[in-house]
């Protein structure tokens, strides 16, 4: 199988201005995720990109060479240029996979692709989360236990303003009583999208081996499949170019 080319995008803001976050992710969340994926599978080609870089690190070429894009953002969603959001959306429609993490639920690209509010309830109290696998046959949970226990997390609660997921992979329970659809799959055009909830920056979530396993599985699941037709552009097929001769039957002629 061809190499899987992964790009991990992070706004990379909290790690530079918050000492606690810095102590958990000294080189940034993107670097931590990249290192864990490389450690699990040395055939992966993993790159990172951040908000501050020109084009937020997401040039046309880099996106063309990306099979699966991971997205972590929180306090700087508005700083992501609309032109780059257009560029990512069009690559997803062509077939690039997109894995949206935690507070990325409010990113421009996720809201664009979902077309709904993507709003939710939240609370930061360091409470316990039990992340239940509700679809044990799904490739994203290969090698994952019945549930993943996370000692300290930020709570996300229903209702979550998303379109009905096409596949539900995880469902979370929180110490305070709320539940949340924490692992959801959709397709948009040729591209696959996975939203995965855990990942608040002040807890070492991405150092958890079970979470790392889910991220690796998600990258494999979201990789492009089949033929990459450019479904983003409409194309006229004139009658004289049709595969079979057509008897003109009226109507408008272009
Ligand atoms: Zn958070």
mmCIF file of C-alpha atoms and ligand atoms in Angstrom:
data_model
loop_
_atom_site.group_PDB
_atom_site.id
_atom_site.type_symbol
_atom_site.label_atom_id
_atom_site.label_comp_id
_atom_site.label_asym_id
_atom_site.label_seq_id
_atom_site.Cartn_x
_atom_site.Cartn_y
_atom_site.Cartn_z
ATOM 1 C CA UNK A 1 0.000 0.000 0.000
ATOM 2 C CA UNK A 2 1.258 3.507 -0.796
ATOM 3 C CA UNK A 3 2.626 5.667 1.974
ATOM 4 C CA UNK A 4 0.066 7.608 3.941
ATOM 5 C CA UNK A 5 0.858 11.318 3.874
ATOM 6 C CA UNK A 6 -0.442 13.068 6.959
ATOM 7 C CA UNK A 7 -0.369 16.768 7.811
ATOM 8 C CA UNK A 8 -1.124 17.823 11.379
ATOM 9 C CA UNK A 9 -2.332 21.395 11.678
ATOM 10 C CA UNK A 10 -2.363 23.224 14.994
ATOM 11 C CA UNK A 11 -3.078 26.887 15.694
ATOM 12 C CA UNK A 12 -0.156 26.608 18.211
ATOM 13 C CA UNK A 13 -1.186 29.491 20.472
ATOM 14 C CA UNK A 14 -1.818 28.070 23.984
ATOM 15 C CA UNK A 15 1.532 26.262 23.962
ATOM 16 C CA UNK A 16 3.296 29.603 23.500
ATOM 17 C CA UNK A 17 1.416 31.675 26.069
ATOM 18 C CA UNK A 18 0.333 29.238 28.790
ATOM 19 C CA UNK A 19 2.940 27.620 31.066
ATOM 20 C CA UNK A 20 0.751 24.645 31.977
ATOM 21 C CA UNK A 21 0.065 23.788 28.346
ATOM 22 C CA UNK A 22 3.750 24.322 27.584
ATOM 23 C CA UNK A 23 4.714 21.812 30.267
ATOM 24 C CA UNK A 24 2.434 19.160 28.729
ATOM 25 C CA UNK A 25 3.250 19.906 25.081
ATOM 26 C CA UNK A 26 6.656 21.660 25.020
ATOM 27 C CA UNK A 27 6.891 21.495 21.217
ATOM 28 C CA UNK A 28 3.162 21.942 20.608
ATOM 29 C CA UNK A 29 0.200 19.576 20.285
ATOM 30 C CA UNK A 30 1.017 19.088 16.583
ATOM 31 C CA UNK A 31 4.541 17.852 17.389
ATOM 32 C CA UNK A 32 3.243 15.483 20.093
ATOM 33 C CA UNK A 33 0.666 13.935 17.755
ATOM 34 C CA UNK A 34 3.207 13.706 14.926
ATOM 35 C CA UNK A 35 5.731 11.941 17.171
ATOM 36 C CA UNK A 36 3.164 9.434 18.415
ATOM 37 C CA UNK A 37 1.988 8.577 14.883
ATOM 38 C CA UNK A 38 5.580 8.146 13.663
ATOM 39 C CA UNK A 39 6.344 5.894 16.640
ATOM 40 C CA UNK A 40 3.327 3.686 15.890
ATOM 41 C CA UNK A 41 3.948 3.383 12.148
ATOM 42 C CA UNK A 42 7.294 4.267 10.580
ATOM 43 C CA UNK A 43 5.895 4.080 7.052
ATOM 44 C CA UNK A 44 3.846 7.229 7.587
ATOM 45 C CA UNK A 45 4.939 10.549 6.131
ATOM 46 C CA UNK A 46 3.946 13.008 8.838
ATOM 47 C CA UNK A 47 4.298 16.780 8.489
ATOM 48 C CA UNK A 48 3.034 19.610 10.637
ATOM 49 C CA UNK A 49 1.719 23.092 9.869
ATOM 50 C CA UNK A 50 0.722 26.009 12.089
ATOM 51 C CA UNK A 51 -1.279 29.224 11.903
ATOM 52 C CA UNK A 52 1.729 31.576 11.929
ATOM 53 C CA UNK A 53 3.343 30.146 8.797
ATOM 54 C CA UNK A 54 2.627 31.713 5.375
ATOM 55 C CA UNK A 55 -0.767 30.381 4.195
ATOM 56 C CA UNK A 56 -0.959 28.843 7.713
ATOM 57 C CA UNK A 57 1.498 26.267 6.382
ATOM 58 C CA UNK A 58 -1.159 24.949 3.989
ATOM 59 C CA UNK A 59 0.023 25.776 0.481
ATOM 60 C CA UNK A 60 -1.778 24.364 -2.574
ATOM 61 C CA UNK A 61 1.127 21.978 -3.058
ATOM 62 C CA UNK A 62 1.199 20.751 0.529
ATOM 63 C CA UNK A 63 -2.541 20.063 0.482
ATOM 64 C CA UNK A 64 -2.219 18.310 -2.873
ATOM 65 C CA UNK A 65 0.419 16.087 -1.251
ATOM 66 C CA UNK A 66 -1.691 15.409 1.859
ATOM 67 C CA UNK A 67 -3.886 12.318 2.175
ATOM 68 C CA UNK A 68 -5.229 13.148 5.620
ATOM 69 C CA UNK A 69 -5.257 16.489 7.422
ATOM 70 C CA UNK A 70 -5.599 16.688 11.230
ATOM 71 C CA UNK A 71 -6.995 19.922 12.690
ATOM 72 C CA UNK A 72 -6.539 21.297 16.215
ATOM 73 C CA UNK A 73 -7.748 24.851 16.881
ATOM 74 C CA UNK A 74 -9.379 26.717 19.745
ATOM 75 C CA UNK A 75 -8.796 30.422 20.406
ATOM 76 C CA UNK A 76 -7.751 31.485 16.896
ATOM 77 C CA UNK A 77 -10.484 30.047 14.652
ATOM 78 C CA UNK A 78 -11.223 33.560 13.339
ATOM 79 C CA UNK A 79 -7.595 34.090 12.330
ATOM 80 C CA UNK A 80 -7.769 31.323 9.735
ATOM 81 C CA UNK A 81 -8.124 32.997 6.324
ATOM 82 C CA UNK A 82 -11.273 32.198 4.362
ATOM 83 C CA UNK A 83 -9.192 31.534 1.237
ATOM 84 C CA UNK A 84 -7.389 28.717 3.077
ATOM 85 C CA UNK A 85 -10.700 27.331 4.316
ATOM 86 C CA UNK A 86 -11.908 27.299 0.668
ATOM 87 C CA UNK A 87 -8.727 25.480 -0.325
ATOM 88 C CA UNK A 88 -9.143 22.802 2.372
ATOM 89 C CA UNK A 89 -12.822 22.338 1.609
ATOM 90 C CA UNK A 90 -12.105 21.797 -2.044
ATOM 91 C CA UNK A 91 -9.395 19.220 -1.233
ATOM 92 C CA UNK A 92 -11.833 17.359 1.061
ATOM 93 C CA UNK A 93 -14.391 17.267 -1.749
ATOM 94 C CA UNK A 94 -11.699 15.844 -4.024
ATOM 95 C CA UNK A 95 -10.873 13.081 -1.523
ATOM 96 C CA UNK A 96 -8.510 14.297 1.225
ATOM 97 C CA UNK A 97 -9.451 12.942 4.661
ATOM 98 C CA UNK A 98 -10.004 15.361 7.556
ATOM 99 C CA UNK A 99 -9.703 14.498 11.253
ATOM 100 C CA UNK A 100 -11.079 17.303 13.415
ATOM 101 C CA UNK A 101 -9.948 17.278 17.044
ATOM 102 C CA UNK A 102 -11.630 18.551 20.203
ATOM 103 C CA UNK A 103 -12.312 22.329 20.027
ATOM 104 C CA UNK A 104 -11.905 22.101 16.245
ATOM 105 C CA UNK A 105 -15.691 21.582 16.358
ATOM 106 C CA UNK A 106 -15.918 25.389 16.108
ATOM 107 C CA UNK A 107 -13.298 25.788 13.367
ATOM 108 C CA UNK A 108 -14.311 27.482 10.140
ATOM 109 C CA UNK A 109 -13.526 24.380 8.087
ATOM 110 C CA UNK A 110 -15.615 22.022 10.253
ATOM 111 C CA UNK A 111 -18.604 24.405 10.358
ATOM 112 C CA UNK A 112 -18.318 24.899 6.591
ATOM 113 C CA UNK A 113 -18.330 21.161 5.904
ATOM 114 C CA UNK A 114 -21.133 20.419 8.376
ATOM 115 C CA UNK A 115 -23.338 23.410 7.499
ATOM 116 C CA UNK A 116 -24.751 23.515 11.039
ATOM 117 C CA UNK A 117 -23.950 25.447 14.245
ATOM 118 C CA UNK A 118 -21.587 22.763 15.658
ATOM 119 C CA UNK A 119 -22.368 24.294 19.096
ATOM 120 C CA UNK A 120 -22.297 22.223 22.277
ATOM 121 C CA UNK A 121 -22.350 22.504 26.071
ATOM 122 C CA UNK A 122 -19.046 22.535 27.969
ATOM 123 C CA UNK A 123 -17.555 22.722 31.443
ATOM 124 C CA UNK A 124 -13.969 22.756 32.620
ATOM 125 C CA UNK A 125 -13.815 20.962 35.956
ATOM 126 C CA UNK A 126 -11.189 18.289 35.345
ATOM 127 C CA UNK A 127 -13.835 15.589 35.602
ATOM 128 C CA UNK A 128 -13.653 11.946 34.598
ATOM 129 C CA UNK A 129 -14.707 10.831 31.126
ATOM 130 C CA UNK A 130 -15.531 7.358 29.931
ATOM 131 C CA UNK A 131 -15.258 7.151 26.180
ATOM 132 C CA UNK A 132 -17.367 4.169 25.089
ATOM 133 C CA UNK A 133 -16.796 2.348 21.829
ATOM 134 C CA UNK A 134 -20.287 2.042 20.374
ATOM 135 C CA UNK A 135 -19.248 0.531 17.033
ATOM 136 C CA UNK A 136 -16.674 -2.204 17.854
ATOM 137 C CA UNK A 137 -16.455 -3.412 14.233
ATOM 138 C CA UNK A 138 -15.340 -0.007 12.963
ATOM 139 C CA UNK A 139 -11.742 0.317 11.694
ATOM 140 C CA UNK A 140 -11.197 3.426 13.827
ATOM 141 C CA UNK A 141 -11.429 1.358 17.037
ATOM 142 C CA UNK A 142 -9.194 -1.531 15.966
ATOM 143 C CA UNK A 143 -7.036 -2.396 19.000
ATOM 144 C CA UNK A 144 -9.015 -0.131 21.322
ATOM 145 C CA UNK A 145 -10.559 -1.390 24.594
ATOM 146 C CA UNK A 146 -14.309 -1.493 25.293
ATOM 147 C CA UNK A 147 -13.963 2.021 26.632
ATOM 148 C CA UNK A 148 -11.193 4.523 27.242
ATOM 149 C CA UNK A 149 -11.059 6.016 30.744
ATOM 150 C CA UNK A 150 -9.725 9.564 30.925
ATOM 151 C CA UNK A 151 -9.091 10.764 34.450
ATOM 152 C CA UNK A 152 -9.324 14.509 33.821
ATOM 153 C CA UNK A 153 -11.113 16.094 30.896
ATOM 154 C CA UNK A 154 -13.106 19.099 29.845
ATOM 155 C CA UNK A 155 -16.772 18.124 29.507
ATOM 156 C CA UNK A 156 -18.554 18.470 26.173
ATOM 157 C CA UNK A 157 -22.293 17.780 26.362
ATOM 158 C CA UNK A 158 -25.296 17.290 24.114
ATOM 159 C CA UNK A 159 -26.995 18.683 22.214
ATOM 160 C CA UNK A 160 -24.155 18.873 19.693
ATOM 161 C CA UNK A 161 -25.225 20.921 16.657
ATOM 162 C CA UNK A 162 -24.045 18.541 13.943
ATOM 163 C CA UNK A 163 -25.815 16.822 11.071
ATOM 164 C CA UNK A 164 -26.721 13.206 11.881
ATOM 165 C CA UNK A 165 -23.390 11.299 11.776
ATOM 166 C CA UNK A 166 -23.180 8.657 9.066
ATOM 167 C CA UNK A 167 -21.340 6.420 11.517
ATOM 168 C CA UNK A 168 -21.159 6.772 15.294
ATOM 169 C CA UNK A 169 -17.934 5.365 16.722
ATOM 170 C CA UNK A 170 -17.679 6.748 20.277
ATOM 171 C CA UNK A 171 -20.099 7.980 22.887
ATOM 172 C CA UNK A 172 -18.813 9.742 26.012
ATOM 173 C CA UNK A 173 -20.106 9.741 29.574
ATOM 174 C CA UNK A 174 -18.902 12.395 32.008
ATOM 175 C CA UNK A 175 -18.685 12.412 35.777
ATOM 176 C CA UNK A 176 -21.185 15.267 35.934
ATOM 177 C CA UNK A 177 -23.806 13.179 34.093
ATOM 178 C CA UNK A 178 -23.645 14.538 30.549
ATOM 179 C CA UNK A 179 -23.171 12.418 27.444
ATOM 180 C CA UNK A 180 -21.675 13.368 24.069
ATOM 181 C CA UNK A 181 -21.246 11.966 20.559
ATOM 182 C CA UNK A 182 -17.435 11.944 20.722
ATOM 183 C CA UNK A 183 -16.498 10.061 17.566
ATOM 184 C CA UNK A 184 -18.507 10.787 14.429
ATOM 185 C CA UNK A 185 -17.972 10.082 10.717
ATOM 186 C CA UNK A 186 -19.262 11.819 7.630
ATOM 187 C CA UNK A 187 -18.455 11.957 3.934
ATOM 188 C CA UNK A 188 -18.407 15.143 1.924
ATOM 189 C CA UNK A 189 -17.802 14.665 -1.799
ATOM 190 C CA UNK A 190 -15.025 12.065 -2.057
ATOM 191 C CA UNK A 191 -13.577 12.983 1.342
ATOM 192 C CA UNK A 192 -14.065 11.349 4.723
ATOM 193 C CA UNK A 193 -14.340 13.362 7.923
ATOM 194 C CA UNK A 194 -13.873 12.124 11.482
ATOM 195 C CA UNK A 195 -14.570 14.293 14.518
ATOM 196 C CA UNK A 196 -12.852 13.105 17.716
ATOM 197 C CA UNK A 197 -13.665 14.923 20.935
ATOM 198 C CA UNK A 198 -10.860 14.391 23.510
ATOM 199 C CA UNK A 199 -7.911 16.773 23.443
ATOM 200 C CA UNK A 200 -8.290 19.734 25.783
ATOM 201 C CA UNK A 201 -4.909 21.458 25.945
ATOM 202 C CA UNK A 202 -4.468 21.476 29.750
ATOM 203 C CA UNK A 203 -4.676 17.666 30.070
ATOM 204 C CA UNK A 204 -2.140 15.195 28.615
ATOM 205 C CA UNK A 205 -4.775 13.517 26.406
ATOM 206 C CA UNK A 206 -2.544 13.077 23.352
ATOM 207 C CA UNK A 207 0.027 11.211 25.460
ATOM 208 C CA UNK A 208 -2.540 8.454 26.144
ATOM 209 C CA UNK A 209 -1.653 5.328 24.085
ATOM 210 C CA UNK A 210 -5.305 4.441 23.434
ATOM 211 C CA UNK A 211 -6.008 7.944 22.121
ATOM 212 C CA UNK A 212 -2.889 7.705 19.936
ATOM 213 C CA UNK A 213 -4.155 4.387 18.568
ATOM 214 C CA UNK A 214 -7.488 6.006 17.638
ATOM 215 C CA UNK A 215 -5.684 8.835 15.812
ATOM 216 C CA UNK A 216 -3.579 6.365 13.822
ATOM 217 C CA UNK A 217 -6.655 4.303 12.932
ATOM 218 C CA UNK A 218 -8.541 7.453 11.975
ATOM 219 C CA UNK A 219 -5.764 8.454 9.565
ATOM 220 C CA UNK A 220 -5.926 5.057 7.866
ATOM 221 C CA UNK A 221 -9.717 5.126 7.717
ATOM 222 C CA UNK A 222 -9.841 8.651 6.262
ATOM 223 C CA UNK A 223 -7.258 8.078 3.529
ATOM 224 C CA UNK A 224 -8.512 8.695 -0.021
ATOM 225 C CA UNK A 225 -9.942 5.737 -1.876
ATOM 226 C CA UNK A 226 -10.904 5.181 -5.473
ATOM 227 C CA UNK A 227 -10.601 7.566 -8.358
ATOM 228 C CA UNK A 228 -10.040 11.241 -7.699
ATOM 229 C CA UNK A 229 -12.396 12.833 -10.194
ATOM 230 C CA UNK A 230 -12.579 16.567 -9.776
ATOM 231 C CA UNK A 231 -16.074 16.670 -8.361
ATOM 232 C CA UNK A 232 -15.682 20.318 -7.442
ATOM 233 C CA UNK A 233 -16.276 21.591 -10.981
ATOM 234 C CA UNK A 234 -19.392 21.229 -13.113
ATOM 235 C CA UNK A 235 -18.748 20.153 -16.707
ATOM 236 C CA UNK A 236 -20.964 20.439 -19.773
ATOM 237 C CA UNK A 237 -20.998 17.435 -22.127
ATOM 238 C CA UNK A 238 -22.297 18.663 -25.505
ATOM 239 C CA UNK A 239 -24.513 16.301 -27.536
ATOM 240 C CA UNK A 240 -21.861 15.796 -30.232
ATOM 241 C CA UNK A 241 -19.414 14.578 -27.531
ATOM 242 C CA UNK A 242 -21.853 12.045 -26.036
ATOM 243 C CA UNK A 243 -20.815 8.382 -26.168
ATOM 244 C CA UNK A 244 -23.958 7.438 -28.097
ATOM 245 C CA UNK A 245 -25.658 9.479 -30.840
ATOM 246 C CA UNK A 246 -28.554 11.528 -29.476
ATOM 247 C CA UNK A 247 -31.670 12.473 -31.453
ATOM 248 C CA UNK A 248 -32.287 16.128 -30.570
ATOM 249 C CA UNK A 249 -35.666 16.353 -28.798
ATOM 250 C CA UNK A 250 -35.991 20.097 -28.350
ATOM 251 C CA UNK A 251 -35.478 22.112 -25.198
ATOM 252 C CA UNK A 252 -32.913 24.859 -24.887
ATOM 253 C CA UNK A 253 -29.764 24.658 -26.976
ATOM 254 C CA UNK A 254 -26.394 25.924 -25.620
HETATM 255 ZN ZN1 LIG B 1 -10.978 22.471 25.312
#
